Coordinates of C-alpha atoms and ligand atoms in Angstrom, one line a residue:
Chain A
M1 CA 15.8 -28.8 -1.9
L2 CA 17.6 -25.8 -3.2
K3 CA 20.3 -26.0 -5.8
I4 CA 22.1 -23.0 -7.1
N5 CA 24.5 -23.3 -10.0
N6 CA 27.1 -20.8 -11.2
L7 CA 25.1 -17.7 -10.1
I8 CA 26.3 -14.3 -11.3
V9 CA 24.6 -11.2 -10.0
S10 CA 25.7 -7.6 -10.5
Y11 CA 24.7 -4.1 -9.5
G12 CA 25.5 -2.1 -12.7
N13 CA 29.3 -2.6 -13.1
I14 CA 29.8 -4.2 -9.7
K15 CA 29.8 -7.9 -9.8
A16 CA 28.5 -8.9 -6.4
L17 CA 28.3 -12.7 -7.1
Q18 CA 30.8 -14.2 -9.5
G19 CA 29.6 -17.8 -10.1
V20 CA 28.2 -19.1 -6.8
S21 CA 27.1 -22.7 -6.6
L22 CA 25.5 -24.0 -3.4
E23 CA 23.1 -26.6 -2.2
V24 CA 20.7 -27.0 0.7
K25 CA 19.4 -30.6 1.1
E26 CA 16.1 -31.4 2.8
G27 CA 16.2 -31.1 6.6
E28 CA 19.6 -29.4 6.6
I29 CA 20.9 -26.2 8.2
V30 CA 23.4 -24.8 5.8
T31 CA 25.4 -21.7 6.8
L32 CA 27.0 -19.2 4.6
I33 CA 29.7 -17.2 6.3
G34 CA 31.6 -14.3 4.9
A35 CA 32.9 -10.9 5.8
N36 CA 30.9 -7.7 5.3
G37 CA 30.3 -7.0 1.6
A38 CA 31.1 -10.6 0.5
G39 CA 27.7 -10.8 -1.2
K40 CA 25.7 -12.8 1.3
T41 CA 22.6 -10.6 1.3
T42 CA 22.8 -10.4 -2.4
L43 CA 22.6 -14.1 -2.6
L44 CA 19.5 -14.4 -0.4
K45 CA 17.8 -11.5 -2.2
T46 CA 18.4 -13.3 -5.5
I47 CA 16.9 -16.5 -4.2
S48 CA 13.9 -14.6 -3.0
G49 CA 13.4 -13.0 -6.4
L50 CA 14.1 -9.5 -5.2
I51 CA 17.1 -9.2 -7.5
A52 CA 17.4 -10.8 -11.0
P53 CA 20.6 -12.7 -11.7
V54 CA 22.7 -12.1 -14.7
S55 CA 23.1 -15.8 -15.3
G56 CA 23.1 -19.1 -13.5
T57 CA 20.3 -21.2 -12.3
I58 CA 18.3 -21.6 -9.0
Y59 CA 16.3 -24.7 -8.6
Y60 CA 14.0 -25.5 -5.8
S61 CA 12.2 -28.8 -5.3
K62 CA 9.4 -29.6 -3.0
N63 CA 7.5 -33.0 -3.0
E64 CA 9.6 -34.2 -6.0
K65 CA 8.4 -31.2 -7.9
N66 CA 11.3 -29.3 -9.4
S67 CA 10.9 -25.6 -10.3
S68 CA 13.3 -22.9 -11.5
L69 CA 13.1 -19.8 -9.4
N70 CA 15.0 -17.7 -11.9
H71 CA 12.2 -15.8 -13.4
M72 CA 9.7 -15.9 -10.6
A73 CA 8.4 -12.9 -8.8
P74 CA 9.0 -12.7 -5.0
H75 CA 5.3 -13.5 -4.1
E76 CA 5.4 -16.7 -6.3
I77 CA 8.6 -17.8 -4.5
V78 CA 7.0 -17.3 -1.1
R79 CA 4.0 -19.3 -2.3
L80 CA 6.3 -22.2 -3.2
G81 CA 7.5 -22.3 0.4
V82 CA 10.7 -20.2 0.5
S83 CA 10.6 -17.4 3.1
Q84 CA 13.2 -14.9 4.1
V85 CA 14.0 -13.3 7.4
P86 CA 15.6 -10.2 5.9
E87 CA 18.8 -8.5 7.2
G88 CA 18.1 -5.8 9.8
R89 CA 14.8 -7.5 10.6
M90 CA 12.5 -5.1 8.8
V91 CA 9.5 -5.5 10.9
F92 CA 6.5 -3.2 10.1
A93 CA 7.3 -0.7 12.8
N94 CA 4.0 1.1 13.0
L95 CA 1.9 -2.1 13.0
S96 CA 1.2 -4.2 16.0
V97 CA 2.9 -7.6 16.7
A98 CA -0.4 -9.3 15.8
E99 CA -0.6 -7.4 12.5
N100 CA 3.0 -8.2 11.6
L101 CA 2.2 -11.9 12.2
D102 CA -1.0 -11.7 10.1
L103 CA 1.0 -10.3 7.3
G104 CA 3.4 -13.2 7.5
A105 CA 0.4 -15.4 6.6
F106 CA -0.7 -13.1 3.8
L107 CA -0.8 -15.8 1.1
R108 CA -2.5 -18.4 3.2
R109 CA -6.2 -19.0 3.0
D110 CA -7.1 -21.5 5.7
A111 CA -8.0 -19.4 8.8
R112 CA -7.9 -22.4 11.1
E113 CA -4.4 -23.5 10.1
V114 CA -3.2 -19.9 10.3
R115 CA -4.5 -19.9 13.9
E116 CA -2.5 -23.1 14.6
S117 CA 0.7 -21.5 13.2
L118 CA 0.1 -18.5 15.4
D119 CA -0.2 -20.6 18.5
K120 CA 3.0 -22.3 17.5
A121 CA 4.8 -19.0 17.0
F122 CA 3.7 -17.9 20.4
Q123 CA 5.0 -21.2 21.9
L124 CA 8.3 -20.6 20.2
F125 CA 8.5 -17.0 21.4
P126 CA 6.3 -16.5 24.5
R127 CA 7.6 -12.9 24.7
L128 CA 5.7 -12.0 21.5
K129 CA 2.5 -13.1 23.0
E130 CA 2.9 -10.7 25.9
R131 CA 3.4 -7.9 23.4
V132 CA 0.8 -8.8 20.9
T133 CA -0.9 -5.4 20.7
Q134 CA 2.3 -3.4 21.0
N135 CA 3.7 -1.7 17.9
A136 CA 6.6 -3.6 16.4
G137 CA 8.8 -0.5 16.4
T138 CA 8.7 -0.3 20.2
L139 CA 10.1 -3.8 20.7
S140 CA 13.7 -4.3 21.7
G141 CA 16.2 -5.5 19.1
G142 CA 16.0 -9.1 20.2
E143 CA 12.2 -9.1 20.3
Q144 CA 12.1 -7.6 16.8
Q145 CA 14.3 -10.4 15.6
M146 CA 12.0 -12.9 17.2
L147 CA 9.1 -11.2 15.5
A148 CA 10.9 -11.3 12.1
I149 CA 11.5 -15.0 12.5
A150 CA 7.9 -15.7 13.7
R151 CA 6.5 -13.6 10.9
A152 CA 8.5 -15.6 8.3
L153 CA 7.3 -18.9 9.9
M154 CA 3.7 -17.7 9.6
A155 CA 4.0 -18.3 5.8
K156 CA 4.6 -22.0 6.7
P157 CA 7.8 -22.3 4.6
K158 CA 9.7 -25.4 3.7
L159 CA 12.9 -23.5 3.3
L160 CA 13.8 -20.5 5.5
L161 CA 16.5 -18.0 4.4
M162 CA 17.9 -16.1 7.4
D163 CA 20.1 -13.0 6.9
E164 CA 22.3 -12.4 9.9
P165 CA 19.8 -13.0 12.7
S166 CA 22.5 -12.3 15.3
L167 CA 23.2 -8.8 14.0
G168 CA 23.4 -6.3 16.9
L169 CA 22.1 -8.6 19.6
A170 CA 23.5 -9.4 23.0
P171 CA 25.3 -12.8 23.2
I172 CA 22.7 -14.3 25.4
L173 CA 20.0 -13.4 23.0
V174 CA 22.0 -14.7 20.1
K175 CA 22.2 -18.1 21.9
E176 CA 18.5 -18.1 22.5
I177 CA 17.8 -17.3 18.8
F178 CA 20.2 -20.0 17.6
E179 CA 18.5 -22.5 20.0
T180 CA 15.2 -21.6 18.3
I181 CA 16.7 -22.1 14.9
R182 CA 17.8 -25.6 15.9
K183 CA 14.3 -26.3 17.2
I184 CA 12.5 -25.3 14.1
N185 CA 15.0 -27.3 12.0
Q186 CA 14.3 -30.4 14.1
E187 CA 10.7 -30.0 13.2
G188 CA 11.6 -30.4 9.6
L189 CA 12.4 -27.0 8.2
S190 CA 15.4 -26.6 6.0
I191 CA 17.4 -23.5 6.7
L192 CA 20.0 -21.4 4.8
L193 CA 21.6 -19.3 7.5
V194 CA 23.8 -16.3 6.5
E195 CA 26.1 -15.2 9.3
Q196 CA 29.1 -13.2 10.3
N197 CA 29.1 -14.8 13.7
A198 CA 31.0 -17.8 12.3
H199 CA 31.7 -19.4 15.6
L200 CA 28.0 -20.1 16.5
A201 CA 26.9 -20.7 13.0
L202 CA 29.4 -23.4 12.5
Q203 CA 28.3 -25.1 15.7
L204 CA 24.7 -25.1 14.7
A205 CA 24.9 -25.9 11.0
H206 CA 25.3 -29.3 9.3
R207 CA 27.3 -27.9 6.3
A208 CA 28.9 -24.6 5.6
Y209 CA 30.1 -22.4 2.7
V210 CA 32.6 -19.6 2.9
L211 CA 32.0 -16.6 0.6
E212 CA 34.7 -14.1 -0.2
T213 CA 34.1 -11.2 -2.6
G214 CA 31.4 -13.0 -4.5
K215 CA 33.0 -16.4 -4.7
I216 CA 32.7 -19.6 -2.7
V217 CA 36.2 -20.3 -1.4
L218 CA 35.5 -23.2 0.9
E219 CA 32.8 -25.7 1.6
G220 CA 32.2 -28.8 3.7
P221 CA 30.7 -30.2 6.8
A222 CA 30.4 -27.4 9.4
R223 CA 32.5 -29.3 12.0
E224 CA 35.4 -29.7 9.5
L225 CA 35.3 -26.1 8.5
A226 CA 35.4 -25.0 12.2
M227 CA 38.7 -26.9 12.4
N228 CA 40.1 -25.5 9.2
E229 CA 43.2 -23.3 9.8
E230 CA 42.2 -20.6 7.3
V231 CA 38.7 -20.3 8.6
K232 CA 40.0 -20.2 12.2
K233 CA 42.3 -17.3 11.2
A234 CA 39.9 -15.3 9.2
Y235 CA 36.5 -15.9 10.9
L236 CA 37.0 -17.4 14.3
G237 CA 39.7 -14.9 15.5
A238 CA 42.0 -17.7 16.6
Chain B
M1 CA -32.2 -13.3 4.9
K2 CA -28.9 -11.5 4.8
S3 CA -29.5 -10.2 1.3
I4 CA -33.0 -8.9 2.3
R5 CA -31.4 -7.0 5.1
Q6 CA -28.8 -5.6 2.8
V7 CA -31.4 -4.4 0.3
L8 CA -33.4 -2.8 3.2
F9 CA -30.2 -1.1 4.4
C10 CA -29.6 0.3 0.9
V11 CA -33.1 1.6 0.7
A12 CA -32.8 3.2 4.1
I13 CA -29.6 4.9 3.1
L14 CA -31.2 6.2 -0.1
C15 CA -34.2 7.5 1.8
F16 CA -32.0 9.1 4.4
F17 CA -30.1 11.1 1.9
F18 CA -33.2 11.9 -0.1
F19 CA -34.9 13.4 2.9
L20 CA -31.8 15.1 4.1
N21 CA -31.5 16.7 0.7
H22 CA -35.1 17.8 0.8
F23 CA -34.8 19.2 4.3
L24 CA -31.5 21.1 3.7
T25 CA -32.6 22.6 0.4
L26 CA -35.7 23.9 2.1
Y27 CA -34.1 25.3 5.3
L28 CA -30.4 26.0 4.5
N29 CA -29.5 29.2 2.6
P30 CA -27.9 28.5 -0.8
Y31 CA -24.5 29.9 0.3
Y32 CA -24.2 27.5 3.1
L33 CA -25.6 24.7 1.0
Q34 CA -22.8 25.3 -1.6
I35 CA -20.1 25.3 1.1
L36 CA -21.5 22.1 2.4
I37 CA -21.3 20.6 -1.1
Y38 CA -17.7 21.8 -1.6
A39 CA -16.8 20.4 1.8
G40 CA -18.3 17.0 0.8
I41 CA -16.4 16.9 -2.5
N42 CA -13.2 17.7 -0.7
V43 CA -13.9 14.9 1.8
I44 CA -14.1 12.5 -1.2
L45 CA -10.9 13.8 -2.7
A46 CA -9.0 13.7 0.6
I47 CA -10.1 10.2 1.5
S48 CA -9.3 8.9 -1.9
L49 CA -5.9 10.5 -1.8
N50 CA -5.4 9.2 1.7
L51 CA -5.5 5.6 0.4
V52 CA -2.6 6.3 -1.9
N53 CA -0.5 8.8 0.1
A54 CA -1.2 7.9 3.7
Q55 CA -2.1 4.2 3.7
T56 CA 0.1 2.9 0.8
G57 CA 2.8 5.6 1.3
Q58 CA 3.0 6.5 -2.4
F59 CA 3.3 10.2 -2.5
S60 CA 1.1 11.3 -5.4
M61 CA 0.6 14.9 -6.4
G62 CA -1.6 14.3 -9.5
H63 CA -5.0 14.0 -8.0
A64 CA -6.4 17.1 -9.8
G65 CA -5.6 15.4 -13.1
F66 CA -7.9 12.5 -12.3
M67 CA -10.5 14.9 -11.0
A68 CA -10.4 16.6 -14.3
V69 CA -10.9 13.4 -16.2
G70 CA -14.0 12.6 -14.1
A71 CA -15.4 16.1 -14.3
Y72 CA -15.1 16.4 -18.1
A73 CA -16.2 12.8 -18.8
S74 CA -19.3 13.2 -16.8
A75 CA -20.1 16.7 -18.2
F76 CA -19.6 15.4 -21.7
F77 CA -22.0 12.5 -20.9
T78 CA -24.8 14.5 -19.3
D79 CA -24.5 17.2 -22.0
R80 CA -24.3 15.1 -25.1
V81 CA -25.8 11.7 -24.3
G82 CA -28.0 13.0 -21.5
P83 CA -30.7 14.6 -23.7
L84 CA -31.0 11.4 -25.8
L85 CA -31.3 9.3 -22.7
H86 CA -33.8 11.7 -21.2
S87 CA -36.2 11.5 -24.2
F88 CA -35.8 7.7 -24.2
F89 CA -36.5 7.5 -20.5
T90 CA -39.5 9.9 -20.5
H91 CA -41.0 9.0 -23.9
V92 CA -40.3 5.3 -24.4
L93 CA -40.2 4.1 -20.8
A94 CA -42.5 6.9 -19.5
F95 CA -40.3 7.6 -16.5
P96 CA -41.0 10.7 -14.5
D97 CA -38.4 13.5 -14.9
F98 CA -37.1 12.8 -11.5
F99 CA -36.1 9.2 -12.3
S100 CA -34.7 10.2 -15.7
S101 CA -32.2 12.6 -14.1
F102 CA -31.5 10.1 -11.4
F103 CA -30.3 7.5 -13.9
I104 CA -28.5 9.9 -16.1
F105 CA -26.4 11.4 -13.3
G106 CA -26.0 8.0 -11.8
F107 CA -24.5 6.7 -15.0
A108 CA -22.4 9.9 -15.4
L109 CA -20.8 9.3 -12.0
V110 CA -20.0 5.7 -12.7
I111 CA -18.5 6.7 -16.1
A112 CA -16.5 9.5 -14.5
G113 CA -15.1 7.1 -11.9
C114 CA -14.3 4.4 -14.5
L115 CA -12.5 6.7 -16.9
S116 CA -10.5 8.2 -14.1
A117 CA -9.6 4.8 -12.8
G118 CA -8.5 3.9 -16.4
A119 CA -6.3 7.0 -16.4
G120 CA -5.0 6.1 -13.0
F121 CA -4.0 2.6 -14.3
I122 CA -2.2 4.0 -17.4
V123 CA -0.3 6.6 -15.3
G124 CA 0.2 4.3 -12.3
L125 CA 1.7 1.4 -14.0
P126 CA 4.9 3.1 -15.2
V127 CA 5.1 5.8 -12.5
L128 CA 4.8 3.6 -9.4
R129 CA 8.2 2.1 -10.1
L130 CA 9.5 5.4 -8.8
R131 CA 9.8 6.3 -5.2
G132 CA 9.6 9.4 -2.9
D133 CA 10.4 12.7 -4.5
Y134 CA 10.6 11.2 -8.0
L135 CA 7.2 9.7 -7.7
A136 CA 5.8 13.0 -6.5
I137 CA 7.3 14.9 -9.4
A138 CA 6.2 12.3 -12.0
T139 CA 2.6 12.3 -10.7
L140 CA 2.6 16.0 -10.7
G141 CA 3.8 16.0 -14.3
F142 CA 1.2 13.5 -15.4
G143 CA -1.5 15.5 -13.7
E144 CA -0.5 18.5 -15.8
I145 CA -0.3 16.4 -19.0
I146 CA -3.9 15.3 -18.5
R147 CA -4.9 18.9 -17.9
V148 CA -3.1 20.1 -21.0
M149 CA -4.6 17.3 -23.1
I150 CA -8.1 18.3 -22.1
L151 CA -7.3 21.9 -22.7
N152 CA -6.6 21.0 -26.3
M153 CA -9.7 18.9 -26.8
D154 CA -12.2 20.9 -28.8
V155 CA -15.1 18.6 -28.1
V156 CA -15.1 19.6 -24.4
G157 CA -14.7 23.3 -25.1
G158 CA -10.9 23.5 -25.1
A159 CA -9.6 26.9 -23.8
R160 CA -13.1 28.3 -23.9
G161 CA -14.2 26.0 -21.2
F162 CA -17.2 23.6 -21.0
T163 CA -20.4 25.6 -20.4
D164 CA -24.1 24.8 -19.7
I165 CA -23.5 21.6 -17.7
P166 CA -26.8 20.6 -16.1
I167 CA -26.8 21.1 -12.4
Y168 CA -27.5 17.7 -10.9
T169 CA -25.3 17.7 -7.8
N170 CA -27.2 18.0 -4.5
V171 CA -27.0 16.8 -1.0
F172 CA -28.6 13.4 -2.0
W173 CA -25.8 12.6 -4.5
L174 CA -23.1 14.2 -2.3
G175 CA -24.2 12.1 0.7
L176 CA -24.3 9.0 -1.3
C177 CA -20.9 9.5 -2.8
V178 CA -19.2 10.5 0.5
Y179 CA -20.8 7.4 2.1
G180 CA -19.8 5.2 -0.8
T181 CA -16.2 6.4 -0.8
W182 CA -15.9 6.0 2.9
M183 CA -17.3 2.5 2.9
V184 CA -15.2 1.2 0.1
I185 CA -11.9 2.7 1.2
G186 CA -12.6 2.1 4.9
N187 CA -13.5 -1.5 4.4
L188 CA -10.6 -2.0 2.1
I189 CA -7.9 -0.8 4.5
H190 CA -9.3 -2.7 7.4
S191 CA -9.6 -6.0 5.5
T192 CA -7.0 -8.7 5.7
K193 CA -5.8 -8.2 2.1
G194 CA -6.0 -4.4 2.6
R195 CA -3.3 -4.6 5.3
A196 CA -1.0 -5.1 2.3
F197 CA -1.3 -1.3 1.7
L198 CA 0.1 -0.6 5.1
A199 CA 2.8 -3.1 4.8
I200 CA 4.0 -1.5 1.6
R201 CA 4.0 1.9 3.3
E202 CA 6.0 0.5 6.2
D203 CA 8.6 -1.4 4.2
E204 CA 8.3 -2.4 0.6
V205 CA 11.0 -5.0 0.5
A206 CA 9.7 -6.6 3.7
A207 CA 6.2 -6.6 2.1
E208 CA 7.6 -8.4 -0.8
C209 CA 9.1 -11.0 1.5
M210 CA 5.6 -11.6 2.9
G211 CA 4.5 -12.6 -0.6
I212 CA 2.7 -9.4 -1.3
H213 CA 2.5 -8.5 -5.0
T214 CA 3.6 -4.9 -4.3
T215 CA 3.1 -3.6 -7.9
K216 CA -0.5 -5.0 -7.9
Y217 CA -1.4 -3.3 -4.6
K218 CA 0.3 0.0 -5.4
V219 CA -1.4 0.3 -8.8
G220 CA -4.6 -0.9 -7.2
A221 CA -4.5 1.9 -4.6
F222 CA -3.8 4.3 -7.3
V223 CA -6.6 3.1 -9.5
I224 CA -9.2 3.2 -6.7
G225 CA -8.0 6.6 -5.6
A226 CA -8.3 7.9 -9.1
F227 CA -11.8 6.4 -9.4
F228 CA -13.1 8.4 -6.5
A229 CA -11.2 11.5 -7.5
G230 CA -13.1 11.2 -10.8
V231 CA -16.4 11.0 -8.9
G232 CA -15.5 14.1 -6.9
G233 CA -14.7 15.9 -10.2
A234 CA -18.1 14.9 -11.6
L235 CA -19.9 16.2 -8.6
L236 CA -18.0 19.5 -8.9
A237 CA -18.8 19.8 -12.6
H238 CA -22.5 19.4 -12.0
E239 CA -22.5 21.7 -9.0
V240 CA -20.7 24.6 -10.8
G241 CA -22.2 24.1 -14.3
Y242 CA -19.0 25.3 -15.9
L243 CA -15.6 23.7 -16.3
H244 CA -12.2 25.1 -17.2
T245 CA -8.9 23.3 -17.0
N246 CA -7.6 26.2 -14.8
S247 CA -9.6 24.6 -11.9
F248 CA -7.4 21.5 -12.2
T249 CA -3.8 22.8 -12.0
F250 CA -1.3 21.2 -9.7
L251 CA -2.3 23.8 -7.1
R252 CA -5.5 21.9 -6.8
S253 CA -3.5 18.7 -6.2
I254 CA -1.5 20.4 -3.6
E255 CA -4.6 21.5 -1.8
I256 CA -5.7 17.9 -1.5
V257 CA -2.2 16.8 -0.4
V258 CA -2.3 19.4 2.3
M259 CA -5.6 18.0 3.6
V260 CA -4.1 14.5 3.8
V261 CA -0.9 15.7 5.4
L262 CA -2.8 17.8 7.9
G263 CA -5.3 15.0 8.7
G264 CA -2.6 12.4 9.5
T265 CA -3.0 8.8 8.4
S266 CA -6.6 8.1 9.4
L267 CA -9.6 8.6 7.1
V268 CA -11.4 10.6 9.8
G269 CA -8.4 12.9 10.0
S270 CA -8.4 13.5 6.3
A271 CA -12.1 14.1 6.2
L272 CA -11.9 16.6 9.1
A273 CA -9.0 18.4 7.5
A274 CA -10.9 18.6 4.2
I275 CA -13.9 20.2 6.0
V276 CA -11.7 22.6 8.0
L277 CA -9.8 23.7 5.0
T278 CA -13.0 24.3 3.0
L279 CA -14.6 26.4 5.7
L280 CA -11.5 28.3 6.5
P281 CA -11.4 30.7 3.5
E282 CA -15.1 31.4 4.0
V283 CA -14.6 32.2 7.7
L284 CA -11.7 34.4 6.8
R285 CA -13.7 36.5 4.3
F286 CA -13.7 39.1 7.0
F287 CA -10.0 39.8 6.3
S288 CA -10.8 40.7 2.6
E289 CA -7.6 41.2 0.7
Y290 CA -5.4 39.7 3.5
R291 CA -7.5 36.6 3.4
M292 CA -4.9 34.3 1.8
V293 CA -2.1 35.6 4.1
V294 CA -4.2 34.8 7.1
Y295 CA -5.1 31.5 5.5
S296 CA -1.5 30.5 5.1
L297 CA -0.7 31.6 8.6
V298 CA -3.5 29.5 10.0
L299 CA -2.3 26.6 7.9
I300 CA 1.2 26.8 9.3
F301 CA -0.1 27.0 12.8
L302 CA -2.3 23.9 12.2
M303 CA 0.6 22.0 10.8
L304 CA 2.8 22.9 13.8
A305 CA 0.1 21.9 16.2
R306 CA -0.3 18.6 14.4
A307 CA 3.5 17.9 14.3
K308 CA 3.6 18.5 18.1
K309 CA 0.8 16.1 18.7
W310 CA 2.5 13.5 16.6
K311 CA 5.7 13.8 18.6
S312 CA 3.9 13.4 21.9
T313 CA 2.1 10.1 20.8
Ligands
ADP401 N1 21.9 -1.9 -4.1 C1 23.2 -2.0 -4.3 N2 23.8 -1.2 -5.3 C2 25.1 -1.4 -5.6 N3 26.0 -2.2 -4.9 C3 25.5 -2.9 -4.0 C4 24.1 -2.9 -3.6 N4 23.9 -3.7 -2.6 C5 25.1 -4.3 -2.3 N5 26.0 -3.8 -3.2 C6 27.4 -4.2 -3.2 O1 27.5 -5.6 -3.4 C7 28.4 -6.2 -2.6 C8 27.8 -7.3 -1.8 O2 26.9 -6.7 -0.8 P1 26.0 -7.6 0.2 O3 25.4 -8.7 -0.6 O4 25.2 -6.7 0.9 O5 27.1 -8.2 1.1 P2 27.0 -8.9 2.6 O6 25.6 -9.1 2.8 O7 27.8 -10.1 2.5 O8 27.6 -7.9 3.5 C9 29.1 -5.1 -1.8 O9 30.3 -4.8 -2.4 C10 28.1 -4.0 -1.8 O10 28.7 -2.8 -1.8
MG402 MG1 24.4 -8.5 4.4

């Protein structure tokens, strides 16, 4: 579904990604764990077309059709079915929940199908339905995260990129959000989940990568990585 | 059926402003009439800048430059091409004078808008990569560049100014243009696609994540804003009858920015602020030489009141 090869990204002189290769297969949850500043956000932004890579390739395939995302603009990438839930949620604070969700479906034309997606989003997050006319900025952190996820789903993506959805949330809410991620994955959505909360992410994901200062240092089935001594020491606090 | 209704509606609007014009020119004294026209022009300018600054969140300070493009373009058209068209309309097509000037000024307004929009596109494309303070300064700079370029164009009078522009602006045209501006921009920002403007204002990166082509919408807002600024400039040119680039310095841009800031994000707010700030100096004539001091004090007071209201909501 997504295949990244030897990706190099830099901010001026700072090399944020130094040859990252990674793959997400159809139907998978793949998690990318790494400490603060490892380059996780940079990777997701590059996939979404918000940052141009120095070199390397990003391939995305949908229905047997293979396309290179390298030189595509963000809106073209969204149109292909790759949506991102950005770090820090970034909901449109002065717009209502309904308007936020509408904007998620910005590129879609069929009003009836959009309506169906909306119903589905409300099924997934009933709390959003209760707050549909409320401004997004007045929601709690957890509700904002739900809105950010629901908004990304409104684009009807095939591949969802999530940047630290657990950031700053109470443990109970994190559990709830992760449960939802599992649910939407079971309905066929492929997910690339970036997390610092390695413990939960490794329980949820099928496969995992560990990123350290711009390089992938470990990869494998999530269950195996959770047992790995180095991972335990560095990320699971054991 | 629907199209018939639309045509009828347009005719009704035209008749309404036609009779309003007739009525006001008969019963209103010329001084009030002129203030009314200035207020209307300022409403057009404020609403068009509102789209860029308040809705899309791109702080532009170059509105006077686009106004100047429209003012000079329309004046050049009515002054140079107008007489030719007039003799064509009246002699060849045997139009009455009234229709001839109707078409000439109608064309002039469209040309003014389109040229300003073109200028908006040329300026907007490179400048809208910038953000915040940098964007404000760059637009201010471009506004001045446009002004100085016009100042050095001899065909429009250069430093001597552009004189003898026919007086076409009246309540009919004013009403039509205010209504048109309001309709176009109002419908735009309340449409599904138009919500993209708000999304860009709220968070540009998030807007991009939604699949919004942010450059397209930012430049689009800028071009549409410039179009109506040009129309406003054309109305001004044909109200005053004389143009000099001194009327389009960055102080003029700042006046319009003040209207938008004072009015808040809504179109109604911008329009009201435009009217209040047009009337204010007239009301304050009573203070004679202290007028501008009092004006500034009132402005500060209004801004404080406004800020308080914002905090409470
Ligand atoms: N806009 C930027 N300009 C310069 N350096 C940046 C920028 N964004 C991130 N960086 C640097 O790139 C590295 C990776 O950052 P990031 O991708 O945000 O890491 P993570 O998401 O894993 O915490 C860090 O060293 C960070 O300081
Ligand atoms: Mg990050």
